[in-house]
PDB file of C-alpha atoms and ligand atoms in Angstrom:
ATOM      1  CA  MET A 205      14.594 -10.845  16.705  1.00 76.00           C
ATOM      2  CA  GLY A 206      12.960 -11.391  13.303  1.00 90.00           C
ATOM      3  CA  LYS A 207      13.649  -9.006  10.471  1.00 94.00           C
ATOM      4  CA  LEU A 208      10.143  -7.614  10.546  1.00 93.00           C
ATOM      5  CA  GLN A 209      10.334  -7.077  14.315  1.00 94.00           C
ATOM      6  CA  LEU A 210      13.541  -5.151  13.834  1.00 96.00           C
ATOM      7  CA  LEU A 211      11.910  -3.061  11.146  1.00 97.00           C
ATOM      8  CA  LYS A 212       8.970  -2.337  13.451  1.00 97.00           C
ATOM      9  CA  LYS A 213      11.320  -1.102  16.106  1.00 98.00           C
ATOM     10  CA  GLN A 214      13.034   1.197  13.610  1.00 98.00           C
ATOM     11  CA  VAL A 215       9.754   2.653  12.394  1.00 98.00           C
ATOM     12  CA  LEU A 216       8.447   3.181  15.934  1.00 98.00           C
ATOM     13  CA  ASN A 217      11.514   5.317  16.618  1.00 98.00           C
ATOM     14  CA  CYS A 218      11.779   6.889  13.185  1.00 98.00           C
ATOM     15  CA  LYS A 219      12.345  10.632  12.844  1.00 98.00           C
ATOM     16  CA  LYS A 220      13.520  10.649   9.247  1.00 98.00           C
ATOM     17  CA  CYS A 221      10.877  13.144   8.176  1.00 98.00           C
ATOM     18  CA  ASP A 222       8.759  15.732   9.989  1.00 98.00           C
ATOM     19  CA  LEU A 223       5.664  13.544  10.034  1.00 98.00           C
ATOM     20  CA  TYR A 224       6.933  11.885  13.196  1.00 98.00           C
ATOM     21  CA  LYS A 225       6.118  15.075  15.139  1.00 98.00           C
ATOM     22  CA  LYS A 226       2.357  14.774  14.790  1.00 97.00           C
ATOM     23  CA  ARG A 227       1.749  11.071  14.507  1.00 98.00           C
ATOM     24  CA  THR A 228      -0.056   9.225  17.280  1.00 98.00           C
ATOM     25  CA  ASN A 229       1.152   5.842  16.037  1.00 98.00           C
ATOM     26  CA  PRO A 230       3.117   4.908  12.968  1.00 98.00           C
ATOM     27  CA  VAL A 231       1.340   2.301  10.865  1.00 98.00           C
ATOM     28  CA  ILE A 232       3.852  -0.291   9.839  1.00 98.00           C
ATOM     29  CA  GLY A 233       1.579  -2.800   8.182  1.00 98.00           C
ATOM     30  CA  GLU A 234       0.010  -6.115   9.042  1.00 97.00           C
ATOM     31  CA  GLY A 235      -0.897  -9.489   7.697  1.00 97.00           C
ATOM     32  CA  SER A 236       0.710 -12.772   6.844  1.00 97.00           C
ATOM     33  CA  LEU A 237       4.469 -13.045   6.520  1.00 95.00           C
ATOM     34  CA  ASN A 238       3.814 -15.757   3.924  1.00 96.00           C
ATOM     35  CA  ALA A 239       1.398 -13.600   1.947  1.00 98.00           C
ATOM     36  CA  LYS A 240       1.487 -14.025  -1.810  1.00 98.00           C
ATOM     37  CA  VAL A 241      -0.401 -10.779  -2.243  1.00 98.00           C
ATOM     38  CA  MET A 242       0.768  -7.450  -0.860  1.00 98.00           C
ATOM     39  CA  PHE A 243      -1.419  -4.346  -0.893  1.00 98.00           C
ATOM     40  CA  ILE A 244       0.203  -0.945  -0.797  1.00 99.00           C
ATOM     41  CA  GLY A 245      -1.850   2.143   0.023  1.00 98.00           C
ATOM     42  CA  GLU A 246      -0.807   5.746   0.399  1.00 98.00           C
ATOM     43  CA  ALA A 247      -0.530   6.782   4.039  1.00 98.00           C
ATOM     44  CA  PRO A 248      -2.359   6.360   7.332  1.00 98.00           C
ATOM     45  CA  GLY A 249      -5.456   8.505   7.853  1.00 98.00           C
ATOM     46  CA  PHE A 250      -7.140   9.610  11.075  1.00 98.00           C
ATOM     47  CA  ASN A 251      -8.314   6.158  12.204  1.00 98.00           C
ATOM     48  CA  GLU A 252      -5.138   4.362  11.202  1.00 98.00           C
ATOM     49  CA  ASP A 253      -3.052   6.883  13.132  1.00 98.00           C
ATOM     50  CA  LYS A 254      -5.207   6.332  16.224  1.00 98.00           C
ATOM     51  CA  LYS A 255      -5.015   2.542  16.042  1.00 98.00           C
ATOM     52  CA  GLY A 256      -1.610   1.981  14.485  1.00 98.00           C
ATOM     53  CA  LYS A 257      -3.186  -0.366  11.927  1.00 98.00           C
ATOM     54  CA  PRO A 258      -3.658  -0.014   8.163  1.00 98.00           C
ATOM     55  CA  PHE A 259      -7.039   0.525   6.486  1.00 98.00           C
ATOM     56  CA  VAL A 260      -9.287   0.523   9.548  1.00 98.00           C
ATOM     57  CA  GLY A 261     -11.490   3.488   8.500  1.00 97.00           C
ATOM     58  CA  GLN A 262     -13.943   3.972   5.636  1.00 96.00           C
ATOM     59  CA  ALA A 263     -11.464   2.966   2.934  1.00 97.00           C
ATOM     60  CA  GLY A 264     -10.748  -0.141   4.995  1.00 98.00           C
ATOM     61  CA  LYS A 265     -14.398  -1.150   4.936  1.00 98.00           C
ATOM     62  CA  ILE A 266     -14.373  -0.959   1.173  1.00 98.00           C
ATOM     63  CA  LEU A 267     -11.143  -2.907   1.019  1.00 98.00           C
ATOM     64  CA  ASP A 268     -12.702  -5.627   3.187  1.00 98.00           C
ATOM     65  CA  LYS A 269     -15.699  -5.891   0.846  1.00 98.00           C
ATOM     66  CA  LEU A 270     -13.400  -6.175  -2.137  1.00 98.00           C
ATOM     67  CA  LEU A 271     -11.278  -8.839  -0.456  1.00 98.00           C
ATOM     68  CA  ASN A 272     -14.409 -10.706   0.504  1.00 98.00           C
ATOM     69  CA  SER A 273     -15.585 -10.642  -3.123  1.00 98.00           C
ATOM     70  CA  ILE A 274     -12.591 -12.803  -4.074  1.00 98.00           C
ATOM     71  CA  ASN A 275     -12.614 -14.889  -0.898  1.00 98.00           C
ATOM     72  CA  LEU A 276      -9.481 -13.407   0.587  1.00 98.00           C
ATOM     73  CA  LYS A 277      -9.125 -12.513   4.241  1.00 97.00           C
ATOM     74  CA  ARG A 278      -6.840  -9.954   5.781  1.00 97.00           C
ATOM     75  CA  GLU A 279      -4.891 -12.809   7.365  1.00 97.00           C
ATOM     76  CA  ASP A 280      -4.082 -14.141   3.880  1.00 98.00           C
ATOM     77  CA  ILE A 281      -2.481 -10.961   2.641  1.00 98.00           C
ATOM     78  CA  TYR A 282      -0.103  -8.250   3.804  1.00 98.00           C
ATOM     79  CA  ILE A 283      -1.137  -4.581   3.817  1.00 98.00           C
ATOM     80  CA  THR A 284       1.053  -1.551   4.201  1.00 98.00           C
ATOM     81  CA  ASN A 285       1.454   1.988   2.881  1.00 98.00           C
ATOM     82  CA  ILE A 286       3.968   4.189   1.095  1.00 99.00           C
ATOM     83  CA  LEU A 287       4.213   6.390   4.214  1.00 99.00           C
ATOM     84  CA  LYS A 288       4.095   4.964   7.718  1.00 99.00           C
ATOM     85  CA  CYS A 289       2.988   8.186   9.435  1.00 99.00           C
ATOM     86  CA  LYS A 290      -0.137  10.274   8.845  1.00 98.00           C
ATOM     87  CA  PRO A 291       0.282  13.461   6.810  1.00 98.00           C
ATOM     88  CA  PRO A 292      -1.635  16.467   8.201  1.00 98.00           C
ATOM     89  CA  GLN A 293      -5.187  16.932   6.844  1.00 96.00           C
ATOM     90  CA  ASN A 294      -4.762  13.875   4.640  1.00 94.00           C
ATOM     91  CA  ARG A 295      -2.625  15.851   2.234  1.00 98.00           C
ATOM     92  CA  ASP A 296      -0.589  14.065  -0.429  1.00 98.00           C
ATOM     93  CA  PRO A 297       2.794  12.643   0.539  1.00 98.00           C
ATOM     94  CA  THR A 298       5.679  14.887  -0.526  1.00 98.00           C
ATOM     95  CA  SER A 299       8.567  13.505  -2.556  1.00 98.00           C
ATOM     96  CA  GLU A 300      10.889  14.083   0.434  1.00 98.00           C
ATOM     97  CA  GLU A 301       8.633  12.028   2.692  1.00 98.00           C
ATOM     98  CA  ILE A 302       8.397   9.261   0.117  1.00 98.00           C
ATOM     99  CA  LYS A 303      12.160   9.215  -0.235  1.00 98.00           C
ATOM    100  CA  ALA A 304      12.676   9.106   3.529  1.00 98.00           C
ATOM    101  CA  CYS A 305      10.085   6.418   4.219  1.00 99.00           C
ATOM    102  CA  THR A 306      10.133   3.946   1.334  1.00 99.00           C
ATOM    103  CA  PRO A 307      13.348   2.157   2.376  1.00 98.00           C
ATOM    104  CA  TYR A 308      11.031   0.551   4.968  1.00 98.00           C
ATOM    105  CA  LEU A 309       8.674  -0.584   2.229  1.00 98.00           C
ATOM    106  CA  ASP A 310      11.639  -1.910   0.227  1.00 98.00           C
ATOM    107  CA  GLN A 311      12.569  -4.022   3.252  1.00 98.00           C
ATOM    108  CA  GLN A 312       9.002  -5.262   3.694  1.00 98.00           C
ATOM    109  CA  ILE A 313       8.925  -6.402   0.067  1.00 98.00           C
ATOM    110  CA  GLU A 314      12.292  -8.083   0.564  1.00 97.00           C
ATOM    111  CA  ILE A 315      11.087  -9.929   3.676  1.00 97.00           C
ATOM    112  CA  ILE A 316       7.615 -10.971   2.480  1.00 97.00           C
ATOM    113  CA  LYS A 317       8.559 -11.680  -1.128  1.00 97.00           C
ATOM    114  CA  PRO A 318       5.034 -11.250  -2.541  1.00 98.00           C
ATOM    115  CA  LYS A 319       4.105 -12.732  -5.916  1.00 98.00           C
ATOM    116  CA  ILE A 320       1.518 -10.033  -6.521  1.00 98.00           C
ATOM    117  CA  ILE A 321       1.711  -6.386  -5.544  1.00 98.00           C
ATOM    118  CA  CYS A 322      -1.578  -4.462  -5.648  1.00 98.00           C
ATOM    119  CA  CYS A 323      -0.907  -0.760  -5.804  1.00 98.00           C
ATOM    120  CA  LEU A 324      -3.799   1.229  -4.378  1.00 98.00           C
ATOM    121  CA  GLY A 325      -3.772   4.638  -6.032  1.00 98.00           C
ATOM    122  CA  ASN A 326      -1.250   6.779  -7.878  1.00 98.00           C
ATOM    123  CA  PHE A 327       1.413   7.067  -5.180  1.00 98.00           C
ATOM    124  CA  ALA A 328       1.823   3.333  -4.703  1.00 98.00           C
ATOM    125  CA  THR A 329       1.632   2.703  -8.450  1.00 98.00           C
ATOM    126  CA  ASN A 330       4.286   5.283  -9.275  1.00 98.00           C
ATOM    127  CA  PHE A 331       6.647   4.137  -6.562  1.00 98.00           C
ATOM    128  CA  ILE A 332       6.381   0.430  -7.372  1.00 98.00           C
ATOM    129  CA  MET A 333       6.640   0.887 -11.121  1.00 98.00           C
ATOM    130  CA  LYS A 334       9.755   3.018 -10.762  1.00 98.00           C
ATOM    131  CA  LYS A 335      11.243   0.522  -8.342  1.00 98.00           C
ATOM    132  CA  PHE A 336      10.752  -2.347 -10.777  1.00 98.00           C
ATOM    133  CA  ASN A 337      12.020  -0.526 -13.871  1.00 97.00           C
ATOM    134  CA  LEU A 338       8.591   0.095 -15.378  1.00 98.00           C
ATOM    135  CA  LYS A 339       8.858   3.864 -15.201  1.00 98.00           C
ATOM    136  CA  GLU A 340       8.204   4.445 -18.902  1.00 98.00           C
ATOM    137  CA  LYS A 341       4.894   2.574 -18.611  1.00 98.00           C
ATOM    138  CA  ILE A 342       3.482   4.798 -15.866  1.00 98.00           C
ATOM    139  CA  GLN A 343       0.133   6.468 -16.616  1.00 97.00           C
ATOM    140  CA  GLY A 344      -2.546   8.052 -14.467  1.00 97.00           C
ATOM    141  CA  ILE A 345      -4.579   5.585 -12.427  1.00 97.00           C
ATOM    142  CA  SER A 346      -7.734   6.065 -14.550  1.00 97.00           C
ATOM    143  CA  LYS A 347      -5.908   4.474 -17.484  1.00 97.00           C
ATOM    144  CA  ILE A 348      -3.371   2.198 -15.890  1.00 98.00           C
ATOM    145  CA  HIS A 349      -5.811   0.357 -13.611  1.00 98.00           C
ATOM    146  CA  GLU A 350      -6.841  -1.742 -16.602  1.00 93.00           C
ATOM    147  CA  LYS A 351      -3.354  -3.147 -16.965  1.00 97.00           C
ATOM    148  CA  LEU A 352      -1.214  -5.760 -15.310  1.00 97.00           C
ATOM    149  CA  PHE A 353       2.581  -5.795 -15.289  1.00 98.00           C
ATOM    150  CA  SER A 354       5.197  -8.458 -14.693  1.00 97.00           C
ATOM    151  CA  THR A 355       8.690  -7.947 -13.465  1.00 97.00           C
ATOM    152  CA  SER A 356      11.520 -10.433 -12.979  1.00 96.00           C
ATOM    153  CA  THR A 357      13.393 -10.143  -9.715  1.00 95.00           C
ATOM    154  CA  LEU A 358      15.948 -12.242  -7.848  1.00 91.00           C
ATOM    155  CA  ASN A 359      12.983 -13.599  -5.895  1.00 89.00           C
ATOM    156  CA  GLY A 360      11.108 -14.622  -9.043  1.00 95.00           C
ATOM    157  CA  VAL A 361       8.409 -12.977 -11.109  1.00 98.00           C
ATOM    158  CA  ILE A 362       6.237 -10.371  -9.428  1.00 98.00           C
ATOM    159  CA  LYS A 363       2.902  -9.278 -10.923  1.00 98.00           C
ATOM    160  CA  ILE A 364       2.012  -5.654 -10.402  1.00 98.00           C
ATOM    161  CA  ILE A 365      -1.638  -4.626 -10.415  1.00 98.00           C
ATOM    162  CA  PRO A 366      -2.429  -0.903 -10.274  1.00 98.00           C
ATOM    163  CA  MET A 367      -5.870  -0.056  -8.904  1.00 98.00           C
ATOM    164  CA  TYR A 368      -7.894   2.912  -7.785  1.00 98.00           C
ATOM    165  CA  HIS A 369      -7.459   3.727  -4.138  1.00 98.00           C
ATOM    166  CA  PRO A 370     -10.529   2.263  -2.327  1.00 98.00           C
ATOM    167  CA  ALA A 371     -11.190   5.697  -0.785  1.00 97.00           C
ATOM    168  CA  VAL A 372     -12.449   6.915  -4.186  1.00 97.00           C
ATOM    169  CA  ALA A 373     -15.388   4.539  -3.834  1.00 97.00           C
ATOM    170  CA  THR A 374     -16.477   6.404  -0.689  1.00 94.00           C
ATOM    171  CA  TYR A 375     -17.380   9.458  -2.798  1.00 93.00           C
ATOM    172  CA  ASP A 376     -17.858   7.854  -6.237  1.00 96.00           C
ATOM    173  CA  ILE A 377     -19.876   4.662  -5.935  1.00 93.00           C
ATOM    174  CA  SER A 378     -19.308   3.692  -9.597  1.00 97.00           C
ATOM    175  CA  LYS A 379     -15.643   3.180  -8.743  1.00 98.00           C
ATOM    176  CA  PHE A 380     -16.571   0.325  -6.440  1.00 98.00           C
ATOM    177  CA  ASN A 381     -17.581  -1.788  -9.426  1.00 97.00           C
ATOM    178  CA  VAL A 382     -14.420  -0.825 -11.274  1.00 98.00           C
ATOM    179  CA  LEU A 383     -12.377  -1.919  -8.261  1.00 98.00           C
ATOM    180  CA  LYS A 384     -14.338  -5.131  -7.965  1.00 98.00           C
ATOM    181  CA  LYS A 385     -13.555  -5.997 -11.551  1.00 97.00           C
ATOM    182  CA  ASP A 386      -9.878  -5.198 -11.039  1.00 97.00           C
ATOM    183  CA  PHE A 387      -9.818  -7.401  -7.936  1.00 98.00           C
ATOM    184  CA  GLU A 388     -10.838 -10.349 -10.115  1.00 97.00           C
ATOM    185  CA  LYS A 389      -7.336 -10.219 -11.591  1.00 97.00           C
ATOM    186  CA  ILE A 390      -5.863 -11.221  -8.241  1.00 96.00           C
ATOM    187  CA  LYS A 391      -7.662 -14.563  -8.386  1.00 92.00           C
TER     188      LYS A 391
HETATM  189  N1  LIG B 613      -5.680   5.039   3.140  1.00 66.46           N
HETATM  190  C1  LIG B 613      -4.465   4.533   2.910  1.00 66.46           C
HETATM  191  O1  LIG B 613      -3.867   4.768   1.869  1.00 66.46           O
HETATM  192  N2  LIG B 613      -3.930   3.758   3.831  1.00 66.46           N
HETATM  193  C2  LIG B 613      -4.529   3.452   4.973  1.00 66.46           C
HETATM  194  O2  LIG B 613      -3.951   2.716   5.755  1.00 66.46           O
HETATM  195  C3  LIG B 613      -5.812   3.991   5.195  1.00 66.46           C
HETATM  196  C4  LIG B 613      -6.369   4.780   4.266  1.00 66.46           C
HETATM  197 FE1  LIG B 614       9.882   7.916   9.448  1.00 66.46          FE
HETATM  198 FE2  LIG B 614       8.274   7.311   7.454  1.00 66.46          FE
HETATM  199 FE3  LIG B 614       7.257   8.272   9.698  1.00 66.46          FE
HETATM  200 FE4  LIG B 614       8.655   9.872   8.108  1.00 66.46          FE
HETATM  201  S1  LIG B 614       6.691   8.890   7.613  1.00 66.46           S
HETATM  202  S2  LIG B 614       8.870   9.712  10.337  1.00 66.46           S
HETATM  203  S3  LIG B 614      10.203   8.471   7.314  1.00 66.46           S
HETATM  204  S4  LIG B 614       8.319   6.310   9.453  1.00 66.46           S
END
Protein backbone atom coordinates (compact mmCIF):
# COMPACT_ATOMS: atom_id res chain seq x y z
CA MET A 1 0.00 0.00 0.00
CA GLY A 2 1.26 3.49 -0.89
CA LYS A 3 2.05 5.96 1.84
CA LEU A 4 -0.89 8.15 0.96
CA GLN A 5 -3.25 5.15 0.97
CA LEU A 6 -2.02 4.26 4.42
CA LEU A 7 -2.58 7.81 5.57
CA LYS A 8 -6.12 7.74 4.16
CA LYS A 9 -6.87 4.63 6.12
CA GLN A 10 -5.59 6.25 9.31
CA VAL A 11 -7.68 9.37 8.80
CA LEU A 12 -10.82 7.37 7.98
CA ASN A 13 -10.47 5.67 11.36
CA CYS A 14 -9.15 8.66 13.27
CA LYS A 15 -10.60 9.53 16.67
CA LYS A 16 -7.80 11.78 17.87
CA CYS A 17 -10.14 14.68 18.54
CA ASP A 18 -13.88 15.01 19.17
CA LEU A 19 -14.64 16.13 15.63
CA TYR A 20 -14.81 12.50 14.56
CA LYS A 21 -18.14 12.16 16.41
CA LYS A 22 -20.09 14.42 14.08
CA ARG A 23 -18.33 14.08 10.77
CA THR A 24 -20.06 12.39 7.85
CA ASN A 25 -16.79 11.91 5.98
CA PRO A 26 -13.31 13.08 6.77
CA VAL A 27 -11.79 15.10 3.95
CA ILE A 28 -8.26 13.93 3.42
CA GLY A 29 -7.37 15.89 0.33
CA GLU A 30 -7.06 15.25 -3.37
CA GLY A 31 -5.04 16.01 -6.43
CA SER A 32 -1.81 15.02 -8.06
CA LEU A 33 0.84 13.16 -6.09
CA ASN A 34 3.39 14.95 -8.30
CA ALA A 35 1.90 18.37 -7.64
CA LYS A 36 4.36 21.23 -7.40
CA VAL A 37 1.72 23.40 -5.78
CA MET A 38 -0.14 22.46 -2.62
CA PHE A 39 -3.13 24.43 -1.34
CA ILE A 40 -4.00 24.29 2.32
CA GLY A 41 -7.38 25.50 3.54
CA GLU A 42 -8.88 25.50 7.00
CA ALA A 43 -11.37 22.68 7.48
CA PRO A 44 -14.18 20.94 5.63
CA GLY A 45 -17.54 22.73 5.54
CA PHE A 46 -21.03 21.33 5.02
CA ASN A 47 -20.57 20.23 1.39
CA GLU A 48 -17.07 18.86 1.89
CA ASP A 49 -18.25 16.79 4.84
CA LYS A 50 -21.08 15.35 2.73
CA LYS A 51 -18.83 14.47 -0.20
CA GLY A 52 -15.53 13.73 1.50
CA LYS A 53 -13.77 16.07 -0.94
CA PRO A 54 -12.07 19.43 -0.39
CA PHE A 55 -13.46 22.75 -1.63
CA VAL A 56 -16.62 21.52 -3.35
CA GLY A 57 -18.95 24.28 -2.05
CA GLN A 58 -19.06 28.04 -2.65
CA ALA A 59 -15.43 28.61 -1.67
CA GLY A 60 -14.53 25.81 -4.07
CA LYS A 61 -16.20 27.61 -6.96
CA ILE A 62 -14.11 30.66 -6.25
CA LEU A 63 -10.99 28.55 -5.97
CA ASP A 64 -11.76 27.00 -9.37
CA LYS A 65 -12.10 30.45 -10.96
CA LEU A 66 -8.81 31.52 -9.46
CA LEU A 67 -7.05 28.37 -10.65
CA ASN A 68 -8.54 28.85 -14.08
CA SER A 69 -7.20 32.42 -14.18
CA ILE A 70 -3.65 31.03 -14.09
CA ASN A 71 -4.39 27.99 -16.25
CA LEU A 72 -4.12 25.44 -13.48
CA LYS A 73 -6.49 22.54 -13.07
CA ARG A 74 -7.34 20.67 -9.91
CA GLU A 75 -5.54 17.65 -11.34
CA ASP A 76 -2.31 19.68 -11.47
CA ILE A 77 -2.30 20.57 -7.81
CA TYR A 78 -2.96 19.00 -4.42
CA ILE A 79 -5.56 20.44 -2.04
CA THR A 80 -6.05 19.67 1.61
CA ASN A 81 -6.92 21.37 4.89
CA ILE A 82 -5.51 21.96 8.36
CA LEU A 83 -8.35 19.86 9.84
CA LYS A 84 -9.69 16.77 8.12
CA CYS A 85 -13.09 16.77 9.86
CA LYS A 86 -15.78 19.46 9.86
CA PRO A 87 -16.04 21.63 12.96
CA PRO A 88 -19.63 22.29 14.11
CA GLN A 89 -21.28 25.43 12.66
CA ASN A 90 -18.11 26.23 10.74
CA ARG A 91 -16.46 27.47 13.90
CA ASP A 92 -12.71 28.06 13.99
CA PRO A 93 -10.42 25.10 14.62
CA THR A 94 -9.23 24.92 18.23
CA SER A 95 -5.53 24.64 19.04
CA GLU A 96 -6.15 21.11 20.40
CA GLU A 97 -7.75 20.04 17.13
CA ILE A 98 -4.92 21.56 15.12
CA LYS A 99 -2.38 19.78 17.27
CA ALA A 100 -4.19 16.45 16.95
CA CYS A 101 -4.75 16.66 13.20
CA THR A 102 -1.73 18.35 11.63
CA PRO A 103 0.60 15.33 11.86
CA TYR A 104 -1.47 14.12 8.87
CA LEU A 105 -0.73 17.33 7.00
CA ASP A 106 2.97 17.00 7.90
CA GLN A 107 2.91 13.55 6.29
CA GLN A 108 1.12 14.84 3.19
CA ILE A 109 3.78 17.52 2.74
CA GLU A 110 6.47 14.88 3.22
CA ILE A 111 4.91 12.59 0.60
CA ILE A 112 4.02 15.19 -2.05
CA LYS A 113 7.07 17.40 -1.58
CA PRO A 114 5.49 20.56 -3.03
CA LYS A 115 7.66 23.41 -4.28
CA ILE A 116 4.98 25.97 -3.48
CA ILE A 117 2.59 25.96 -0.55
CA CYS A 118 -0.41 28.30 -0.85
CA CYS A 119 -1.88 28.96 2.55
CA LEU A 120 -5.55 29.87 2.32
CA GLY A 121 -6.39 32.01 5.33
CA ASN A 122 -4.91 32.64 8.76
CA PHE A 123 -4.98 29.09 10.13
CA ALA A 124 -3.02 27.58 7.27
CA THR A 125 -0.63 30.54 7.18
CA ASN A 126 0.11 30.38 10.90
CA PHE A 127 0.60 26.63 10.92
CA ILE A 128 2.89 26.53 7.88
CA MET A 129 4.98 29.51 8.93
CA LYS A 130 5.55 28.04 12.38
CA LYS A 131 6.39 24.68 10.86
CA PHE A 132 9.03 26.20 8.60
CA ASN A 133 10.64 28.44 11.23
CA LEU A 134 9.07 31.67 10.00
CA LYS A 135 7.12 32.29 13.18
CA GLU A 136 8.55 35.76 13.81
CA LYS A 137 7.34 36.88 10.37
CA ILE A 138 3.70 35.98 10.98
CA GLN A 139 1.18 38.82 10.53
CA GLY A 140 -2.56 38.94 9.99
CA ILE A 141 -3.68 37.81 6.55
CA SER A 142 -4.65 41.35 5.44
CA LYS A 143 -0.98 42.33 5.61
CA ILE A 144 0.88 39.11 4.98
CA HIS A 145 -0.97 38.17 1.78
CA GLU A 146 1.25 40.62 -0.08
CA LYS A 147 4.36 38.67 0.81
CA LEU A 148 6.11 35.54 -0.33
CA PHE A 149 8.46 33.45 1.80
CA SER A 150 11.14 30.90 1.05
CA THR A 151 12.31 28.13 3.27
CA SER A 152 15.10 25.59 2.80
CA THR A 153 14.20 22.02 3.63
CA LEU A 154 15.81 18.62 3.12
CA ASN A 155 13.58 18.34 0.06
CA GLY A 156 14.80 21.65 -1.39
CA VAL A 157 13.45 25.17 -1.30
CA ILE A 158 9.75 25.64 -0.66
CA LYS A 159 7.98 28.92 -1.46
CA ILE A 160 5.20 29.87 0.90
CA ILE A 161 2.41 32.12 -0.34
CA PRO A 162 -0.14 33.34 2.21
CA MET A 163 -3.51 34.32 0.74
CA TYR A 164 -6.99 35.25 1.84
CA HIS A 165 -9.27 32.28 2.23
CA PRO A 166 -11.43 32.15 -0.96
CA ALA A 167 -14.56 32.11 1.23
CA VAL A 168 -14.02 35.82 1.98
CA ALA A 169 -14.76 36.56 -1.66
CA THR A 170 -18.25 35.08 -1.22
CA TYR A 171 -19.21 38.01 1.04
CA ASP A 172 -16.66 40.64 -0.04
CA ILE A 173 -16.37 40.73 -3.82
CA SER A 174 -13.38 43.12 -3.76
CA LYS A 175 -11.35 40.31 -2.21
CA PHE A 176 -11.73 38.28 -5.38
CA ASN A 177 -9.50 40.71 -7.25
CA VAL A 178 -6.99 40.70 -4.41
CA LEU A 179 -6.90 36.91 -4.56
CA LYS A 180 -6.56 36.96 -8.32
CA LYS A 181 -3.54 39.20 -8.07
CA ASP A 182 -2.00 36.98 -5.40
CA PHE A 183 -2.58 33.92 -7.59
CA GLU A 184 -0.38 35.51 -10.25
CA LYS A 185 2.57 34.82 -7.95
CA ILE A 186 2.07 31.08 -8.40
CA LYS A 187 2.82 31.37 -12.11
N1 LIG B 1 -13.09 25.79 3.27
C1 LIG B 1 -11.94 25.19 3.58
O1 LIG B 1 -11.10 25.76 4.26
N2 LIG B 1 -11.73 23.97 3.13
C2 LIG B 1 -12.60 23.31 2.38
O2 LIG B 1 -12.31 22.19 2.00
C3 LIG B 1 -13.81 23.96 2.06
C4 LIG B 1 -14.03 25.20 2.51
FE1 LIG C 1 -8.70 12.94 13.55
FE2 LIG C 1 -8.21 15.27 12.43
FE3 LIG C 1 -10.65 14.26 12.32
FE4 LIG C 1 -9.73 15.16 14.63
S1 LIG C 1 -10.12 16.39 12.79
S2 LIG C 1 -10.80 13.21 14.31
S3 LIG C 1 -7.56 14.61 14.49
S4 LIG C 1 -8.81 13.40 11.36
